[in-house]
Amino acid sequence: MEARVPPAGGNGPAPTTAVAAVARRADGVSPRCPRESCKGTGPTSSAPSCGRQPERTGPGTPHHREGATLSPAPPHDAYSRGNPTLRFLEEFGWGDLVSLGRLTPLTLPWLVGGRLDALQRRLARDSLALLRHRRGQRVLDACCGRGYAAAALAGSGCTAVGLDVLPAQISQARQRFGQGARLGFAVADVRAPPARVEGIDLGDASFDRIHCLEAAFHFGPPGRSAFLMEGFRLLRPGGRLVLVDITWRGEDPHRIDRVDPARLVRDTWQFDEFEPRTRYPRLARRAGFTVHKVLDWSNTVTRPWGQAAALLGRIAATPLGRAALRARRPGLGDLTLEEWRHLADVARAHHAVASSVSYTALVLDKPV
């Protein structure tokens, strides 16, 4: 099937990744542990059956760290129709993209019009621009979700590969954008990818660029370290990884318990904690990267989204507000009263969390 390039819209063609997490290899087989005391591999975990996670002390040097795992599990429920928050957002534009968006003076009219997809495209365009990719390069869209970013990369003349741990997301990506000589999608764990999947080469130094937009917060701390090390392995010398993620403002990510005590935000999107913003560069350097730049996009992403969540929490909590939303988006008519109340609670919880997080873009280069 020929690949379909996503249409221009809003502020022009701008790709994104949907949110995905990684907890086991796509083929269900975990890597074999080199320790003699470990017998074989586990059937479902991405770690060896001994329960120890492969780690690197330096680029390309694996060993095991006691007690580390690659949990949590993939967020299947977060990105399914069973999540009323996702259903609400899809009614207001989430489709090819499953991420936040970037609010600027140019995109403000789209927010007023309820077109969240235009804000998402702007964010994705800005994220992809950090890659400085060129025609003919091979680019990995890690946690590609529904495929928009990978398809846009292919449309710009790159050979694009989209990987996601959720089979349903890959199925949607193929349905929406197809596949072709310059575009391929596959189910794989980007923290522990196989050397090859569905005919796609994932060997050492096989990519010029790697892009990961708003997904790594799902991975858990060991998973984020593993992804950075795998990204370093996959990149050719001189390659670049752009990692855009929601990050914790302070040093102690466990303080999220204070702003999300009922776990409404964490359970909605299935994650445990955000990486502290100050720790990400250290993890990148430990993996072997040079940190080219670290950008703070909080003022145009998490801050306005937090304010919008507060407004939604007030509107969805009243009968008049719910009626107004249903009138504007008839597809919301199937939400039950219980789901509406839950949506209002979740929105207020997002507002509380937004004041404690940042939206960070890291540009990481692999030395030549």
Tab-separated table of C-alpha atoms in Angstrom:
chain	number	residue	atom	x	y	z
A	1	MET	CA	0.000	0.000	0.000
A	2	GLU	CA	1.294	3.457	-0.864
A	3	ALA	CA	1.982	5.806	2.007
A	4	ARG	CA	-0.388	8.756	2.407
A	5	VAL	CA	1.150	12.021	3.502
A	6	PRO	CA	-0.944	13.831	6.139
A	7	PRO	CA	-2.692	16.900	4.738
A	8	ALA	CA	-1.663	20.402	5.595
A	9	GLY	CA	-3.957	22.108	8.035
A	10	GLY	CA	-4.038	24.807	10.651
A	11	ASN	CA	-0.476	26.027	10.632
A	12	GLY	CA	0.776	23.682	7.962
A	13	PRO	CA	1.769	20.042	7.958
A	14	ALA	CA	3.090	19.189	11.365
A	15	PRO	CA	3.657	15.680	12.538
A	16	THR	CA	3.417	14.336	16.037
A	17	THR	CA	3.663	11.145	17.922
A	18	ALA	CA	0.918	9.643	19.929
A	19	VAL	CA	1.616	8.637	23.456
A	20	ALA	CA	2.887	5.060	23.963
A	21	ALA	CA	4.717	3.172	26.656
A	22	VAL	CA	6.954	0.149	26.626
A	23	ALA	CA	6.975	-2.711	29.082
A	24	ARG	CA	7.691	-5.800	27.041
A	25	ARG	CA	9.097	-6.658	23.651
A	26	ALA	CA	6.548	-6.864	20.904
A	27	ASP	CA	7.313	-10.505	20.202
A	28	GLY	CA	6.609	-11.346	23.853
A	29	VAL	CA	10.080	-12.782	24.356
A	30	SER	CA	12.493	-11.119	26.721
A	31	PRO	CA	16.223	-10.869	26.081
A	32	ARG	CA	18.360	-13.665	27.455
A	33	CYS	CA	20.314	-12.869	30.559
A	34	PRO	CA	24.068	-13.521	30.265
A	35	ARG	CA	24.300	-14.570	33.902
A	36	GLU	CA	24.768	-18.315	34.328
A	37	SER	CA	22.351	-18.283	37.251
A	38	CYS	CA	19.532	-17.077	35.042
A	39	LYS	CA	17.882	-19.913	33.121
A	40	GLY	CA	16.377	-18.749	29.887
A	41	THR	CA	13.995	-15.875	29.276
A	42	GLY	CA	10.650	-14.817	30.651
A	43	PRO	CA	7.516	-15.064	28.514
A	44	THR	CA	6.127	-11.558	28.984
A	45	SER	CA	8.653	-9.246	30.579
A	46	SER	CA	11.099	-7.106	28.670
A	47	ALA	CA	13.650	-7.886	31.359
A	48	PRO	CA	15.406	-11.244	31.612
A	49	SER	CA	13.611	-13.857	33.675
A	50	CYS	CA	16.007	-13.220	36.539
A	51	GLY	CA	14.212	-9.910	36.961
A	52	ARG	CA	17.274	-7.741	36.388
A	53	GLN	CA	17.257	-5.014	33.802
A	54	PRO	CA	20.076	-4.747	31.269
A	55	GLU	CA	21.888	-1.455	31.806
A	56	ARG	CA	24.931	0.262	30.348
A	57	THR	CA	27.682	1.941	32.279
A	58	GLY	CA	28.800	3.563	29.056
A	59	PRO	CA	27.710	3.484	25.421
A	60	GLY	CA	27.324	-0.117	24.311
A	61	THR	CA	28.344	-1.774	27.594
A	62	PRO	CA	25.488	-3.882	29.000
A	63	HIS	CA	25.282	-5.263	32.486
A	64	HIS	CA	22.574	-5.856	35.104
A	65	ARG	CA	21.383	-3.672	37.905
A	66	GLU	CA	19.897	-5.439	40.890
A	67	GLY	CA	16.142	-5.172	41.228
A	68	ALA	CA	15.458	-2.893	38.243
A	69	THR	CA	12.474	-3.523	35.997
A	70	LEU	CA	10.990	-2.017	32.853
A	71	SER	CA	7.479	-1.617	34.235
A	72	PRO	CA	4.866	-0.064	34.112
A	73	ALA	CA	2.726	-1.905	31.601
A	74	PRO	CA	1.718	-0.347	28.263
A	75	PRO	CA	-1.172	2.143	28.588
A	76	HIS	CA	-3.750	0.156	26.638
A	77	ASP	CA	-6.695	1.611	28.586
A	78	ALA	CA	-5.458	5.200	28.362
A	79	TYR	CA	-5.746	5.238	24.577
A	80	SER	CA	-8.931	3.231	24.149
A	81	ARG	CA	-12.556	4.330	23.892
A	82	GLY	CA	-13.066	3.095	27.432
A	83	ASN	CA	-11.359	6.264	28.667
A	84	PRO	CA	-14.012	9.030	28.836
A	85	THR	CA	-11.301	11.698	28.879
A	86	LEU	CA	-9.923	10.408	25.579
A	87	ARG	CA	-13.428	10.247	24.088
A	88	PHE	CA	-14.017	13.858	25.068
A	89	LEU	CA	-10.731	14.991	23.525
A	90	GLU	CA	-11.409	13.062	20.322
A	91	GLU	CA	-14.663	14.972	19.934
A	92	PHE	CA	-12.614	18.177	19.958
A	93	GLY	CA	-10.022	17.140	17.421
A	94	TRP	CA	-7.790	14.371	18.721
A	95	GLY	CA	-7.505	11.886	15.868
A	96	ASP	CA	-4.289	11.447	13.911
A	97	LEU	CA	-2.537	12.944	16.944
A	98	VAL	CA	-2.786	12.012	20.616
A	99	SER	CA	-0.811	14.664	22.494
A	100	LEU	CA	-1.098	18.117	23.971
A	101	GLY	CA	-0.826	21.100	21.672
A	102	ARG	CA	1.052	24.388	21.552
A	103	LEU	CA	-0.913	27.558	22.175
A	104	THR	CA	0.486	30.649	20.454
A	105	PRO	CA	-1.147	33.847	19.165
A	106	LEU	CA	-1.443	32.155	15.777
A	107	THR	CA	-3.179	29.065	17.165
A	108	LEU	CA	-5.466	30.841	19.675
A	109	PRO	CA	-8.388	31.080	17.193
A	110	TRP	CA	-8.258	27.314	16.794
A	111	LEU	CA	-8.620	26.850	20.561
A	112	VAL	CA	-11.619	29.176	20.630
A	113	GLY	CA	-13.100	27.152	17.791
A	114	GLY	CA	-12.538	23.875	19.608
A	115	ARG	CA	-9.970	22.631	17.083
A	116	LEU	CA	-7.382	20.977	19.288
A	117	ASP	CA	-5.846	19.219	16.289
A	118	ALA	CA	-4.435	22.517	14.999
A	119	LEU	CA	-2.668	23.081	18.325
A	120	GLN	CA	-1.294	19.555	18.174
A	121	ARG	CA	0.025	20.059	14.665
A	122	ARG	CA	1.806	23.232	15.737
A	123	LEU	CA	3.485	21.428	18.636
A	124	ALA	CA	4.499	18.544	16.427
A	125	ARG	CA	5.871	20.816	13.735
A	126	ASP	CA	8.030	22.612	16.282
A	127	SER	CA	9.215	19.300	17.721
A	128	LEU	CA	10.113	17.852	14.327
A	129	ALA	CA	11.946	21.018	13.339
A	130	LEU	CA	14.463	20.364	16.110
A	131	LEU	CA	15.600	17.224	14.283
A	132	ARG	CA	17.086	19.249	11.419
A	133	HIS	CA	16.412	16.212	9.265
A	134	ARG	CA	17.281	16.133	5.591
A	135	ARG	CA	15.864	14.409	2.582
A	136	GLY	CA	17.123	10.840	2.253
A	137	GLN	CA	17.832	10.357	5.948
A	138	ARG	CA	16.420	7.420	7.914
A	139	VAL	CA	14.327	8.590	10.865
A	140	LEU	CA	12.719	6.651	13.717
A	141	ASP	CA	9.520	7.979	15.249
A	142	ALA	CA	9.600	6.273	18.653
A	143	CYS	CA	6.139	5.725	20.121
A	144	CYS	CA	4.541	6.787	16.855
A	145	GLY	CA	0.954	6.319	17.966
A	146	ARG	CA	-1.439	6.778	15.067
A	147	GLY	CA	1.347	7.552	12.642
A	148	TYR	CA	1.080	11.218	11.781
A	149	ALA	CA	4.685	12.140	12.476
A	150	ALA	CA	6.173	9.202	10.616
A	151	ALA	CA	3.948	9.893	7.616
A	152	ALA	CA	4.944	13.555	7.584
A	153	LEU	CA	8.621	12.606	7.759
A	154	ALA	CA	8.152	10.299	4.791
A	155	GLY	CA	6.395	13.112	2.968
A	156	SER	CA	9.431	15.334	3.485
A	157	GLY	CA	11.663	12.829	1.690
A	158	CYS	CA	12.963	10.818	4.633
A	159	THR	CA	12.674	7.083	5.098
A	160	ALA	CA	10.519	6.920	8.216
A	161	VAL	CA	9.909	4.081	10.661
A	162	GLY	CA	7.155	4.323	13.265
A	163	LEU	CA	7.317	2.008	16.280
A	164	ASP	CA	4.738	1.697	19.027
A	165	VAL	CA	4.134	-0.887	21.744
A	166	LEU	CA	0.342	-0.743	21.316
A	167	PRO	CA	-0.906	-2.915	18.424
A	168	ALA	CA	-4.116	-0.873	18.168
A	169	GLN	CA	-2.101	2.284	17.520
A	170	ILE	CA	-0.030	0.641	14.803
A	171	SER	CA	-3.204	-0.708	13.209
A	172	GLN	CA	-4.638	2.819	13.120
A	173	ALA	CA	-1.397	4.212	11.722
A	174	ARG	CA	-1.481	1.752	8.846
A	175	GLN	CA	-5.150	2.449	8.152
A	176	ARG	CA	-4.686	6.208	8.214
A	177	PHE	CA	-1.400	6.522	6.321
A	178	GLY	CA	-0.637	3.165	4.713
A	179	GLN	CA	2.899	1.902	4.162
A	180	GLY	CA	5.377	2.213	1.359
A	181	ALA	CA	9.019	2.252	0.398
A	182	ARG	CA	9.666	5.292	2.602
A	183	LEU	CA	7.207	4.545	5.415
A	184	GLY	CA	6.873	1.542	7.697
A	185	PHE	CA	5.091	0.816	10.972
A	186	ALA	CA	5.650	-2.016	13.432
A	187	VAL	CA	4.817	-3.052	16.978
A	188	ALA	CA	7.982	-2.927	19.090
A	189	ASP	CA	9.265	-1.887	22.493
A	190	VAL	CA	11.519	1.110	21.962
A	191	ARG	CA	13.277	0.473	25.265
A	192	ALA	CA	14.365	-2.998	24.178
A	193	PRO	CA	13.863	-3.255	20.411
A	194	PRO	CA	14.767	-6.420	18.540
A	195	ALA	CA	17.440	-6.271	15.858
A	196	ARG	CA	14.745	-6.643	13.227
A	197	VAL	CA	10.948	-6.499	13.269
A	198	GLU	CA	8.615	-7.165	10.329
A	199	GLY	CA	11.499	-6.705	7.920
A	200	ILE	CA	12.571	-3.384	9.455
A	201	ASP	CA	16.226	-3.095	10.429
A	202	LEU	CA	16.746	-1.900	14.008
A	203	GLY	CA	20.426	-2.700	14.201
A	204	ASP	CA	23.244	-0.603	15.596
A	205	ALA	CA	23.772	2.778	13.905
A	206	SER	CA	20.783	2.267	11.614
A	207	PHE	CA	19.136	5.720	11.956
A	208	ASP	CA	20.160	9.313	11.323
A	209	ARG	CA	17.493	10.827	13.557
A	210	ILE	CA	15.137	9.693	16.340
A	211	HIS	CA	12.033	11.571	17.451
A	212	CYS	CA	9.977	10.923	20.590
A	213	LEU	CA	7.158	13.324	21.411
A	214	GLU	CA	5.297	13.208	24.720
A	215	ALA	CA	5.648	9.505	25.388
A	216	ALA	CA	8.604	8.840	27.674
A	217	PHE	CA	6.718	9.856	30.813
A	218	HIS	CA	4.956	6.500	30.496
A	219	PHE	CA	8.206	4.533	30.625
A	220	GLY	CA	9.126	4.817	34.298
A	221	PRO	CA	12.636	5.869	35.430
A	222	PRO	CA	14.460	2.654	34.373
A	223	GLY	CA	12.604	2.716	31.076
A	224	ARG	CA	13.652	6.263	30.285
A	225	SER	CA	17.275	5.368	30.894
A	226	ALA	CA	16.897	2.260	28.733
A	227	PHE	CA	15.314	4.271	25.910
A	228	LEU	CA	18.140	6.803	25.917
A	229	MET	CA	20.739	4.041	25.776
A	230	GLU	CA	18.899	2.268	22.960
A	231	GLY	CA	18.544	5.567	21.128
A	232	PHE	CA	22.298	6.087	21.347
A	233	ARG	CA	22.873	2.577	19.995
A	234	LEU	CA	20.450	3.023	17.100
A	235	LEU	CA	21.871	6.362	15.960
A	236	ARG	CA	24.743	6.745	13.570
A	237	PRO	CA	27.647	8.943	14.714
A	238	GLY	CA	26.557	12.541	14.275
A	239	GLY	CA	22.913	11.555	14.662
A	240	ARG	CA	20.333	13.362	16.756
A	241	LEU	CA	17.574	12.391	19.171
A	242	VAL	CA	14.809	14.870	19.973
A	243	LEU	CA	12.960	13.953	23.151
A	244	VAL	CA	9.983	16.110	24.132
A	245	ASP	CA	8.297	15.204	27.394
A	246	ILE	CA	6.278	16.378	30.360
A	247	THR	CA	8.751	16.797	33.209
A	248	TRP	CA	8.631	17.445	36.950
A	249	ARG	CA	9.705	20.928	38.041
A	250	GLY	CA	11.317	19.869	41.310
A	251	GLU	CA	13.896	17.265	42.231
A	252	ASP	CA	11.507	14.777	43.893
A	253	PRO	CA	8.985	13.324	41.416
A	254	HIS	CA	7.233	11.424	44.213
A	255	ARG	CA	5.751	14.718	45.359
A	256	ILE	CA	3.168	14.209	42.650
A	257	ASP	CA	1.284	12.333	45.378
A	258	ARG	CA	0.519	15.730	46.922
A	259	VAL	CA	-1.024	17.253	43.801
A	260	ASP	CA	-2.628	14.055	42.480
A	261	PRO	CA	-3.592	12.267	45.733
A	262	ALA	CA	-6.414	10.263	44.151
A	263	ARG	CA	-4.200	9.323	41.161
A	264	LEU	CA	-6.800	10.719	38.766
A	265	VAL	CA	-4.207	12.055	36.323
A	266	ARG	CA	-1.860	9.095	36.673
A	267	ASP	CA	-4.577	6.481	36.313
A	268	THR	CA	-6.197	8.278	33.368
A	269	TRP	CA	-2.951	8.157	31.361
A	270	GLN	CA	-1.385	5.146	33.090
A	271	PHE	CA	1.945	6.358	34.406
A	272	ASP	CA	3.583	6.670	37.817
A	273	GLU	CA	5.779	9.767	37.810
A	274	PHE	CA	7.382	12.401	35.609
A	275	GLU	CA	11.127	12.629	35.147
A	276	PRO	CA	12.597	15.674	36.931
A	277	ARG	CA	13.622	18.201	34.320
A	278	THR	CA	17.084	18.580	35.832
A	279	ARG	CA	17.734	14.838	35.719
A	280	TYR	CA	17.020	14.272	32.028
A	281	PRO	CA	20.280	15.865	30.798
A	282	ARG	CA	22.266	13.749	33.250
A	283	LEU	CA	20.610	10.581	31.966
A	284	ALA	CA	21.351	11.639	28.383
A	285	ARG	CA	25.022	12.282	29.092
A	286	ARG	CA	25.289	8.975	30.917
A	287	ALA	CA	23.964	7.248	27.792
A	288	GLY	CA	26.699	8.946	25.737
A	289	PHE	CA	24.890	11.960	24.258
A	290	THR	CA	26.014	15.537	24.025
A	291	VAL	CA	23.187	17.803	25.207
A	292	HIS	CA	22.832	20.346	22.398
A	293	LYS	CA	20.003	22.303	23.996
A	294	VAL	CA	17.164	22.055	26.516
A	295	LEU	CA	14.053	24.132	25.793
A	296	ASP	CA	11.189	24.988	28.137
A	297	TRP	CA	7.851	25.147	26.313
A	298	SER	CA	5.725	25.248	29.477
A	299	ASN	CA	4.267	28.704	28.805
A	300	THR	CA	2.774	27.573	25.507
A	301	VAL	CA	1.875	23.975	26.399
A	302	THR	CA	1.310	22.785	29.963
A	303	ARG	CA	0.366	26.152	31.464
A	304	PRO	CA	-2.493	26.982	29.049
A	305	TRP	CA	-3.631	23.358	29.039
A	306	GLY	CA	-3.816	23.482	32.828
A	307	GLN	CA	-5.936	26.622	32.638
A	308	ALA	CA	-8.198	24.998	30.058
A	309	ALA	CA	-8.560	21.952	32.310
A	310	ALA	CA	-9.708	24.154	35.189
A	311	LEU	CA	-12.376	25.702	32.957
A	312	LEU	CA	-13.510	22.297	31.721
A	313	GLY	CA	-13.766	21.057	35.306
A	314	ARG	CA	-16.221	23.844	36.105
A	315	ILE	CA	-18.265	23.427	32.932
A	316	ALA	CA	-18.552	19.634	33.076
A	317	ALA	CA	-19.673	19.740	36.717
A	318	THR	CA	-22.971	21.525	35.960
A	319	PRO	CA	-26.060	20.332	34.029
A	320	LEU	CA	-26.091	23.537	31.974
A	321	GLY	CA	-22.431	23.174	31.109
A	322	ARG	CA	-22.841	19.551	30.071
A	323	ALA	CA	-25.813	20.469	27.895
A	324	ALA	CA	-23.778	23.183	26.177
A	325	LEU	CA	-20.939	20.763	25.458
A	326	ARG	CA	-23.340	18.139	24.079
A	327	ALA	CA	-24.958	20.753	21.858
A	328	ARG	CA	-21.585	21.673	20.438
A	329	ARG	CA	-20.374	18.084	20.118
A	330	PRO	CA	-23.317	15.649	19.767
A	331	GLY	CA	-20.906	12.721	20.028
A	332	LEU	CA	-20.646	13.466	23.751
A	333	GLY	CA	-24.251	12.409	24.177
A	334	ASP	CA	-23.267	8.855	25.057
A	335	LEU	CA	-21.334	9.926	28.171
A	336	THR	CA	-23.161	8.852	31.316
A	337	LEU	CA	-23.687	11.170	34.277
A	338	GLU	CA	-21.081	9.170	36.174
A	339	GLU	CA	-18.604	9.644	33.322
A	340	TRP	CA	-19.306	13.379	33.196
A	341	ARG	CA	-18.641	13.694	36.921
A	342	HIS	CA	-15.462	11.682	36.557
A	343	LEU	CA	-14.391	13.887	33.638
A	344	ALA	CA	-14.898	16.994	35.784
A	345	ASP	CA	-12.817	15.491	38.595
A	346	VAL	CA	-10.060	14.479	36.168
A	347	ALA	CA	-10.002	17.948	34.605
A	348	ARG	CA	-9.603	19.615	38.011
A	349	ALA	CA	-6.819	17.156	38.855
A	350	HIS	CA	-5.011	18.047	35.618
A	351	HIS	CA	-5.178	21.706	36.593
A	352	ALA	CA	-3.588	20.896	39.956
A	353	VAL	CA	-0.779	18.870	38.378
A	354	ALA	CA	-0.073	21.439	35.642
A	355	SER	CA	1.409	23.910	38.123
A	356	SER	CA	4.072	21.369	39.146
A	357	VAL	CA	5.256	20.247	35.716
A	358	SER	CA	7.208	21.639	32.786
A	359	TYR	CA	7.120	20.841	29.093
A	360	THR	CA	10.678	20.152	28.025
A	361	ALA	CA	12.322	19.608	24.647
A	362	LEU	CA	15.771	18.013	24.715
A	363	VAL	CA	18.003	18.025	21.649
A	364	LEU	CA	20.627	15.306	22.043
A	365	ASP	CA	23.498	14.627	19.643
A	366	LYS	CA	25.604	11.507	19.249
A	367	PRO	CA	29.258	12.506	18.890
A	368	VAL	CA	30.970	11.761	15.603
